[in-house]
XYZ file of C-alpha atoms in Angstrom:
584
model
C 4.984 30.445 40.983
C 4.383 26.772 40.336
C 0.627 27.373 40.404
C 1.023 30.292 37.994
C 3.042 28.160 35.535
C 0.479 25.380 35.712
C -2.339 27.836 35.112
C -0.553 29.302 32.109
C 0.003 25.848 30.702
C -3.632 24.883 31.146
C -4.723 28.181 29.616
C -2.576 27.631 26.552
C -3.740 24.022 26.252
C -7.348 25.202 26.119
C -6.736 27.458 23.137
C -8.038 26.414 19.694
C -4.542 26.471 18.173
C -3.331 23.839 20.637
C -6.302 21.596 19.855
C -5.640 22.035 16.150
C -1.966 21.089 16.519
C -2.849 17.970 18.512
C -5.439 16.999 15.889
C -2.846 17.414 13.140
C -0.469 15.189 15.103
C -3.206 12.553 15.355
C -3.910 12.489 11.623
C -0.170 12.473 10.913
C 0.429 9.475 13.204
C -2.633 7.616 11.934
C -1.695 8.004 8.270
C 1.937 7.305 9.086
C 1.064 4.043 10.829
C -1.746 2.753 8.613
C -1.498 4.122 5.074
C 2.277 4.307 5.185
C 2.756 0.773 6.464
C 0.110 -0.844 4.267
C 1.474 0.742 1.107
C 5.047 -0.232 1.972
C 4.582 -3.900 2.889
C 2.017 -4.983 0.304
C 4.412 -7.062 -1.817
C 6.079 -8.503 1.290
C 2.859 -9.819 2.809
C 2.058 -11.422 -0.545
C 5.193 -13.529 -0.153
C 4.605 -14.199 3.536
C 0.952 -15.252 3.324
C 0.895 -16.580 -0.260
C -1.515 -13.925 -1.503
C -2.262 -13.088 -5.092
C -2.700 -9.448 -6.051
C -6.488 -9.507 -5.703
C -6.168 -10.922 -2.183
C -3.617 -8.292 -1.221
C -5.954 -5.725 -2.773
C -8.709 -7.109 -0.543
C -6.436 -6.532 2.458
C -6.228 -2.849 1.481
C -9.916 -2.617 0.572
C -11.060 -3.929 3.969
C -9.691 -0.760 5.552
C -12.013 1.349 3.406
C -14.887 -1.117 3.554
C -14.943 -0.790 7.338
C -15.631 2.925 7.025
C -18.687 2.208 4.883
C -20.410 0.743 7.921
C -18.928 2.998 10.588
C -18.875 6.443 8.909
C -22.639 7.157 9.036
C -22.846 6.045 12.667
C -19.797 8.036 13.728
C -21.021 11.081 11.800
C -24.370 10.926 13.573
C -22.973 10.330 17.059
C -20.311 12.973 16.522
C -22.950 15.677 16.540
C -24.356 14.411 19.856
C -21.313 13.689 21.980
C -17.894 15.159 22.735
C -15.593 15.102 19.688
C -12.335 14.495 21.637
C -13.748 11.201 22.947
C -14.116 10.007 19.364
C -10.584 11.169 18.538
C -9.279 9.180 21.498
C -11.202 6.054 20.494
C -9.978 6.577 16.928
C -6.327 6.300 17.941
C -6.819 3.446 20.427
C -8.761 1.334 17.922
C -6.067 1.936 15.291
C -3.434 0.801 17.792
C -5.358 -2.447 18.356
C -5.615 -3.026 14.597
C -1.885 -2.483 14.095
C -0.973 -4.914 16.855
C -3.314 -7.568 15.416
C -1.657 -7.218 12.001
C 1.798 -7.606 13.545
C 0.658 -10.622 15.589
C -0.327 -12.498 12.429
C 3.385 -12.915 11.700
C 3.778 -15.173 14.728
C 0.765 -17.330 13.937
C 1.856 -17.884 10.348
C 4.811 -20.286 10.531
C 5.475 -20.956 6.864
C 7.216 -17.712 5.972
C 10.822 -18.217 7.020
C 13.805 -19.944 5.482
C 15.563 -22.099 8.044
C 19.331 -22.254 7.710
C 21.557 -24.811 9.352
C 25.230 -24.218 8.726
C 26.404 -27.306 10.645
C 26.136 -29.623 7.635
C 28.174 -29.436 4.461
C 26.612 -32.393 2.643
C 23.004 -33.209 1.887
C 22.024 -29.847 3.319
C 18.284 -29.987 3.994
C 15.852 -27.316 5.161
C 12.150 -27.261 5.827
C 11.730 -25.183 2.659
C 13.504 -27.864 0.628
C 14.279 -26.756 -2.901
C 15.551 -30.090 -4.205
C 13.804 -32.446 -6.585
C 12.126 -34.981 -4.295
C 9.287 -36.685 -6.095
C 8.400 -40.283 -6.624
C 6.516 -41.526 -9.633
C 5.563 -44.667 -11.488
C 6.899 -43.240 -14.699
C 8.469 -39.842 -15.102
C 6.764 -39.587 -18.473
C 3.359 -39.932 -16.841
C 2.738 -36.589 -15.178
C -0.444 -37.756 -13.505
C 1.521 -40.202 -11.362
C 4.055 -37.649 -10.118
C 3.665 -36.887 -6.400
C 5.361 -34.063 -4.544
C 6.806 -35.504 -1.350
C 7.224 -32.035 0.185
C 3.494 -31.759 0.788
C 3.341 -35.325 2.048
C 5.910 -34.451 4.718
C 4.376 -31.101 5.554
C 3.806 -31.107 9.297
C 1.819 -27.858 9.452
C -1.935 -27.733 9.193
C -3.735 -25.370 6.877
C -5.774 -23.982 9.773
C -2.701 -22.174 11.095
C -2.280 -20.265 7.850
C -5.990 -19.510 7.659
C -5.971 -18.103 11.180
C -2.951 -15.935 10.388
C -4.614 -14.524 7.288
C -7.838 -13.900 9.210
C -5.898 -11.974 11.855
C -4.153 -9.956 9.130
C -7.428 -9.012 7.449
C -9.220 -8.355 10.750
C -6.484 -5.974 11.894
C -6.833 -3.782 8.813
C -10.637 -3.873 9.031
C -10.388 -2.634 12.631
C -7.990 0.090 11.460
C -10.685 1.252 9.058
C -13.257 1.454 11.841
C -10.870 3.477 13.969
C -9.887 5.932 11.244
C -13.330 7.407 10.615
C -13.476 10.049 13.341
C -10.448 12.031 12.173
C -11.755 12.117 8.592
C -15.278 13.254 9.473
C -15.651 14.756 12.935
C -12.111 16.159 12.742
C -12.998 18.373 9.778
C -16.047 19.805 11.518
C -14.080 20.238 14.744
C -11.681 22.515 12.863
C -14.657 24.367 11.394
C -15.866 25.067 14.925
C -12.629 26.374 16.401
C -11.673 28.765 13.585
C -13.533 31.549 11.765
C -15.023 30.366 8.509
C -12.593 32.359 6.359
C -9.660 30.600 8.048
C -11.215 27.169 8.414
C -10.739 26.250 4.742
C -6.992 26.799 4.873
C -6.656 25.052 8.234
C -8.562 22.067 6.880
C -6.373 22.046 3.788
C -3.290 21.974 6.003
C -4.931 19.225 8.073
C -5.387 17.039 4.988
C -1.858 17.827 3.808
C -0.367 16.851 7.179
C -2.151 13.512 6.995
C -0.897 12.887 3.491
C 2.657 13.821 4.447
C 2.349 11.350 7.320
C 1.372 8.600 4.897
C 4.278 9.431 2.592
C 6.799 9.480 5.425
C 5.304 6.230 6.712
C 6.098 4.581 3.384
C 9.707 5.762 3.570
C 10.298 4.802 7.206
C 8.556 1.435 6.965
C 10.624 0.669 3.880
C 13.759 0.938 6.012
C 12.489 -1.881 8.243
C 12.350 -4.103 5.172
C 16.152 -4.013 5.008
C 16.164 -6.210 8.128
C 15.365 -9.912 7.694
C 12.029 -10.981 9.153
C 13.597 -13.169 11.861
C 15.811 -10.247 12.998
C 18.816 -12.481 12.316
C 22.092 -10.580 11.747
C 23.373 -10.564 8.164
C 26.440 -12.642 9.050
C 24.157 -15.542 9.963
C 22.370 -15.438 6.624
C 23.656 -16.957 3.371
C 25.761 -14.525 1.392
C 23.343 -14.581 -1.544
C 20.310 -13.692 0.582
C 20.265 -9.891 0.352
C 17.384 -7.371 0.189
C 17.615 -7.387 -3.615
C 17.059 -11.165 -3.828
C 13.515 -12.363 -4.692
C 13.476 -14.652 -1.640
C 14.205 -11.872 0.846
C 11.434 -11.176 3.372
C 11.864 -7.941 5.281
C 10.844 -7.312 8.875
C 7.400 -6.062 7.869
C 5.690 -6.753 11.215
C 7.928 -4.744 13.565
C 6.743 -1.242 12.513
C 3.120 -2.245 13.184
C 4.029 -3.013 16.798
C 5.892 0.280 17.179
C 3.242 2.413 15.478
C 0.440 0.664 17.376
C 2.031 1.489 20.708
C 2.480 5.121 19.667
C -1.171 5.419 18.589
C -2.279 4.067 21.962
C -0.285 6.670 23.880
C -1.569 9.504 21.675
C -5.125 8.220 22.150
C -4.875 8.512 25.921
C -3.647 12.084 25.644
C -6.091 13.435 23.061
C -9.171 12.644 25.160
C -8.365 15.707 27.266
C -8.939 18.207 24.464
C -11.748 20.729 24.974
C -15.002 20.233 23.107
C -16.247 23.145 20.991
C -19.995 23.153 20.497
C -20.541 26.633 19.020
C -19.231 27.195 15.480
C -16.797 30.083 15.261
C -9.054 14.116 0.993
C -7.404 12.102 1.488
C -5.683 12.735 -1.834
C -3.871 9.522 -2.395
C -5.224 7.178 -5.008
C -5.293 4.420 -2.416
C -5.696 1.715 -5.003
C -2.799 3.114 -7.028
C -0.119 3.935 -4.440
C 0.629 0.433 -3.082
C 0.662 -1.010 -6.577
C 2.951 1.674 -7.991
C 5.396 0.476 -5.321
C 4.924 -3.057 -6.580
C 5.204 -1.770 -10.141
C 8.636 -0.277 -9.416
C 9.696 -3.484 -7.698
C 8.869 -5.873 -10.531
C 9.082 -3.609 -13.571
C 12.463 -2.102 -12.688
C 13.828 -4.938 -10.506
C 14.154 -2.887 -7.327
C 14.171 -4.337 -3.841
C 11.068 -3.624 -1.775
C 12.809 -1.127 0.493
C 14.101 0.971 -2.407
C 10.738 0.849 -4.201
C 8.939 2.109 -1.092
C 11.558 4.821 -0.613
C 10.981 6.098 -4.156
C 7.200 5.998 -3.806
C 7.320 7.779 -0.457
C 9.691 10.437 -1.776
C 7.445 11.119 -4.785
C 4.379 11.424 -2.591
C 6.104 13.523 0.067
C 7.709 16.082 -2.236
C 4.654 16.379 -4.477
C 2.291 16.957 -1.561
C 4.576 19.429 0.232
C 4.775 21.507 -2.957
C 1.334 20.824 -4.458
C -0.937 21.664 -1.512
C 0.564 25.103 -0.737
C 0.631 26.079 -4.414
C -3.021 25.072 -4.821
C -3.989 27.141 -1.782
C -1.874 30.069 -3.011
C -3.511 30.130 -6.444
C -6.981 29.917 -4.921
C -6.225 32.884 -2.667
C -4.259 34.855 -5.268
C -6.985 34.750 -7.909
C -9.907 34.671 -5.455
C -11.436 31.534 -6.908
C -15.117 31.106 -6.153
C -16.475 27.582 -5.565
C -17.616 27.326 -9.181
C -14.167 28.370 -10.384
C -12.627 25.765 -8.086
C -14.855 23.129 -9.657
C -13.777 24.238 -13.147
C -10.075 24.094 -12.236
C -10.485 20.638 -10.714
C -12.242 19.413 -13.859
C -9.459 20.650 -16.123
C -6.676 19.216 -13.974
C -8.360 15.832 -13.546
C -8.885 15.391 -17.292
C -5.436 16.612 -18.328
C -3.594 14.655 -15.625
C -5.358 11.440 -16.626
C -2.987 11.290 -19.607
C -0.060 11.050 -17.173
C -1.086 7.468 -16.493
C -0.027 6.677 -20.031
C 3.597 7.136 -18.928
C 3.239 3.683 -17.363
C 2.757 2.163 -20.790
C 6.516 1.775 -21.228
C 7.908 -1.518 -19.925
C 11.177 -3.321 -19.210
C 11.919 -7.030 -19.764
C 11.027 -9.295 -16.869
C 13.367 -11.921 -15.400
C 14.083 -14.589 -18.015
C 14.197 -18.219 -16.922
C 15.437 -21.192 -18.893
C 12.858 -23.769 -19.887
C 13.691 -27.128 -21.384
C 11.674 -30.261 -22.063
C 13.286 -31.806 -19.011
C 12.455 -28.900 -16.694
C 8.899 -28.913 -18.033
C 8.620 -32.566 -17.041
C 9.777 -31.690 -13.522
C 7.393 -28.757 -13.147
C 4.414 -30.714 -11.685
C 6.672 -31.711 -8.805
C 8.085 -28.208 -8.283
C 5.029 -25.964 -8.382
C 5.521 -25.251 -4.651
C 9.070 -23.963 -5.101
C 10.494 -20.660 -6.313
C 14.209 -20.418 -5.627
C 16.128 -18.796 -8.529
C 19.512 -20.392 -9.266
C 22.010 -20.035 -12.084
C 24.522 -22.234 -13.883
C 27.914 -21.535 -12.295
C 29.572 -21.836 -15.723
C 26.946 -19.785 -17.535
C 25.497 -17.312 -14.996
C 23.151 -15.795 -17.549
C 21.144 -19.038 -17.541
C 18.676 -18.800 -14.682
C 16.283 -21.508 -13.523
C 13.195 -21.239 -11.341
C 14.681 -23.593 -8.738
C 17.050 -26.565 -8.333
C 13.934 -28.705 -8.274
C 12.910 -27.587 -11.767
C 16.342 -28.675 -13.010
C 15.991 -31.995 -11.213
C 18.833 -31.531 -8.697
C 18.832 -34.010 -5.798
C 22.031 -33.023 -3.976
C 22.732 -29.836 -2.036
C 26.144 -28.841 -0.687
C 27.279 -25.816 1.252
C 30.783 -24.397 1.276
C 31.109 -23.026 4.802
C 34.012 -20.703 3.994
C 31.775 -18.346 2.007
C 28.276 -19.755 2.700
C 27.873 -20.753 -0.939
C 25.285 -23.402 -1.795
C 25.804 -25.759 -4.716
C 23.167 -27.995 -6.306
C 24.250 -31.029 -8.284
C 23.223 -34.479 -9.550
C 20.537 -32.916 -11.705
C 18.482 -35.134 -13.983
C 18.353 -32.446 -16.670
C 22.174 -32.333 -16.905
C 24.191 -34.324 -14.380
C 27.429 -32.461 -15.028
C 25.820 -29.047 -14.364
C 26.141 -27.315 -11.006
C 23.750 -24.578 -9.952
C 24.028 -21.909 -7.254
C 22.222 -18.789 -6.021
C 25.468 -16.902 -5.535
C 26.323 -16.511 -9.223
C 22.943 -15.003 -10.128
C 22.960 -11.287 -10.876
C 19.754 -9.334 -10.453
C 20.203 -6.093 -12.317
C 18.587 -2.991 -10.840
C 16.835 -0.547 -13.166
C 17.663 -2.267 -16.473
C 15.786 0.413 -18.460
C 16.903 3.755 -17.084
C 14.999 5.891 -19.630
C 11.717 4.112 -18.927
C 12.346 4.410 -15.209
C 12.882 8.181 -15.450
C 9.714 8.638 -17.535
C 7.708 6.647 -15.008
C 9.147 8.695 -12.142
C 8.265 11.971 -13.853
C 4.733 10.821 -14.699
C 4.046 9.566 -11.165
C 5.453 12.766 -9.633
C 3.241 15.064 -11.697
C 0.248 12.815 -11.110
C 0.551 13.088 -7.325
C 1.425 16.793 -7.583
C -1.748 17.662 -9.478
C -3.801 15.542 -7.087
C -2.321 17.537 -4.201
C -2.845 20.811 -6.075
C -6.631 20.381 -6.272
C -7.006 19.302 -2.650
C -7.736 22.757 -1.204
C -9.996 23.842 -4.114
C -11.964 20.601 -3.690
C -12.295 21.305 -0.003
C -13.516 24.833 -0.800
C -16.255 23.398 -2.999
C -17.262 21.027 -0.213
C -17.422 23.749 2.418
C -19.927 25.751 0.379
C -21.985 22.722 -0.573
C -23.942 22.228 2.645
C -24.760 24.388 5.620
C -22.789 23.912 8.804
C -25.418 21.992 10.845
C -25.467 19.223 8.212
C -21.759 18.935 7.584
C -21.129 16.062 10.003
C -23.664 13.822 8.308
C -22.760 15.064 4.822
C -19.101 14.198 5.359
C -20.073 10.768 6.683
C -22.219 10.079 3.615
C -19.434 11.329 1.368
C -16.978 9.003 3.116
C -19.314 6.074 2.479
C -19.678 6.896 -1.223
C -15.959 7.474 -1.629
C -15.024 4.215 0.047
C -17.567 2.094 -1.822
C -17.062 3.512 -5.313
C -13.410 4.463 -5.123
C -11.043 3.320 -2.433
C -12.546 -0.134 -1.870
C -12.709 -1.072 -5.540
C -9.380 0.592 -6.425
C -7.069 -1.968 -4.783
C -9.189 -4.824 -6.109
C -9.082 -3.421 -9.645
C -5.322 -2.886 -9.697
C -4.820 -6.245 -7.987
C -6.840 -7.931 -10.726
C -4.763 -6.131 -13.361
C -1.570 -7.462 -11.811
C -2.873 -11.027 -11.498
C -3.860 -11.110 -15.155
C -0.248 -10.385 -16.132
C 1.297 -13.149 -14.009
C 3.656 -15.608 -15.729
C 4.837 -17.785 -12.831
C 2.490 -18.735 -9.996
C 3.840 -20.277 -6.816
C 1.319 -22.668 -5.257
C 1.738 -24.051 -1.753
C 0.414 -27.316 -0.351
C -2.912 -25.665 0.534
C -3.460 -24.357 -3.023
C -2.693 -20.763 -2.026
C -1.116 -18.860 -4.897
C 1.200 -15.904 -5.133
C 2.797 -14.533 -8.282
C 6.589 -14.478 -8.603
C 7.137 -13.328 -12.195
C 4.963 -10.928 -14.192
C 4.634 -10.202 -17.888
C 5.925 -6.633 -17.637
C 4.568 -5.562 -20.990
C 1.050 -6.666 -20.171
C 1.310 -5.282 -16.637
C 2.352 -1.811 -17.771
C -0.264 -1.632 -20.533
C -3.105 -2.780 -18.276
C -2.121 -0.485 -15.417
C -1.762 2.532 -17.711
C -5.149 2.046 -19.367
C -6.928 1.284 -16.069
C -5.533 4.364 -14.344
C -6.229 6.560 -17.369
C -9.856 5.400 -17.595
C -10.615 5.888 -13.900
C -8.972 9.318 -13.755
C -10.830 10.427 -16.879
C -14.150 9.291 -15.390
C -13.356 11.373 -12.289
C -12.755 14.411 -14.491
C -15.978 13.875 -16.417
C -17.942 13.503 -13.169
C -16.440 16.750 -11.883
C -17.314 18.497 -15.145
C -20.956 17.417 -14.739
C -20.980 19.092 -11.353
C -19.426 22.239 -12.792
C -21.853 22.607 -15.717
C -24.846 21.720 -13.557
C -23.761 24.324 -11.022
C -23.110 26.927 -13.738
C -26.465 26.269 -15.389
C -28.413 26.767 -12.176
C -26.339 29.682 -10.938
C -25.273 31.763 -13.910
C -24.540 34.592 -11.508
C -21.664 33.371 -9.339
C -22.664 35.731 -6.566
C -25.779 33.638 -6.004
C -23.631 30.783 -4.813
C -23.796 30.484 -1.061
C -23.696 27.833 1.574
C -27.481 27.948 1.945
C -28.571 27.255 -1.610
C -26.060 24.662 -2.735
C -26.611 21.014 -1.975
C -23.809 19.089 -3.609
C -21.503 16.278 -2.636
C -18.097 16.722 -4.261
C -15.533 14.068 -4.826
C -11.786 13.868 -4.582
C -9.497 11.515 -6.433
C -11.287 8.393 -7.677
C -14.635 9.589 -6.263
C -17.952 9.719 -8.116
C -19.431 13.224 -7.810
C -23.172 13.829 -7.833
C -25.221 17.038 -7.656
């Protein structure tokens, strides 16, 4: 009986449906661990590693850049060797990349606030926020020297190594992700009849996208825990997830997801190989920065911003993909009709980006002639504090106000800053500051609606786009065609997307925080300029995608006026998905 049960199990495991389910689990876990995590922690790693938006965009772009070099090779080798071996290597390499990213947290040692509650007077920390400069004449800015950097005991090489490990980990993730996006599609084509393969591949893409959306949500929950894993009772009362100085536990999910990918990789190598034949849809440059947009534009904490972004993506994809497949089946769309529908939706939905044009006021800080004089000494410090008698007056840091004394009241963990050269009788504290969440509710709702419809329409055209692709090249050439398409997509779309949106964000920065090694990260943005630039950039790129798709449609229609002439043997076209350049 035991032998019979084992035989039944092995028989079921050898069926195509089982292989398909395992492959869907792989793409779900991969997108959950890589795309979900990267999109959720982007603003956190900017604070940890002192990255500007272009540098954080480069972190995202390296993932796609890696596929430029590996996709053609994997596509070629995939037609020669067993596909499950590539799936196994895919997951194991991704696990290595995730663990490298997490390890960078322990090499970088400048990202934590150190709290010592044993002293009530002259409370000093490594990240000292007090005014501690010496100068020949305070009126001569050129002679002002910041003593924080003079006492800095850490070498810049440590930070460089940590950043290199961070970037390398995501580059390795990109190398490992190729097989599921190229060979995986053809593997599904081989195990199902052609009439069913399109729908199964559409579901496969949707499962991956749902994994990425859920990854954003789950990873965002880790950001509610402080990076040192210290319990909340050991942290100052003012240091909460909504405070600008909060750094969530961004590295822990990479360790967990990396371990899971490794275990899945060992298992998937046992899948059968099928030799005889029987889009990503996220705007990868847009998704992580819409999270950052919510965070700064509407003053949300990182965890809440990632939860909203993940929820928008998840619900839109769950609804959009099935509806797109239903319409295609209901009205029996031919490939040329699919191309026409995609053109219309891309052009119309480009106007949804204009919903980002509305903005809310950014955080307002007090500037005086005295604080301006102190600024050269305080360019390494961002530590918002407020006047305890006038809480609406917020300053960039005690240093900017010239405070040289720091006191802590142990009964409620309240810090007070006094003896300030800008006003000696003024006392500042973090506790009295109030960071309002969602100050412009109407603008927030409009942005939510626009982003939801934008992702929905992108999900809607996923299956029609896939249908166009399936009838573009004959089956023997699909491995290489998909690899070439991946290369074009990554170079022209997903690699440049994060860099473009990162540049847009950097151009709207008002307050740069510079450390002792001249690394810069932005702390306050000009929300009006940010929203306008992001809206126009997204609108332009989406419109170009629609125009490119329309060129394909009219070229196809001109050469094949009779739609019945369209077949897999006489069409040679590479189609694009979101933010892809399409060529006939």
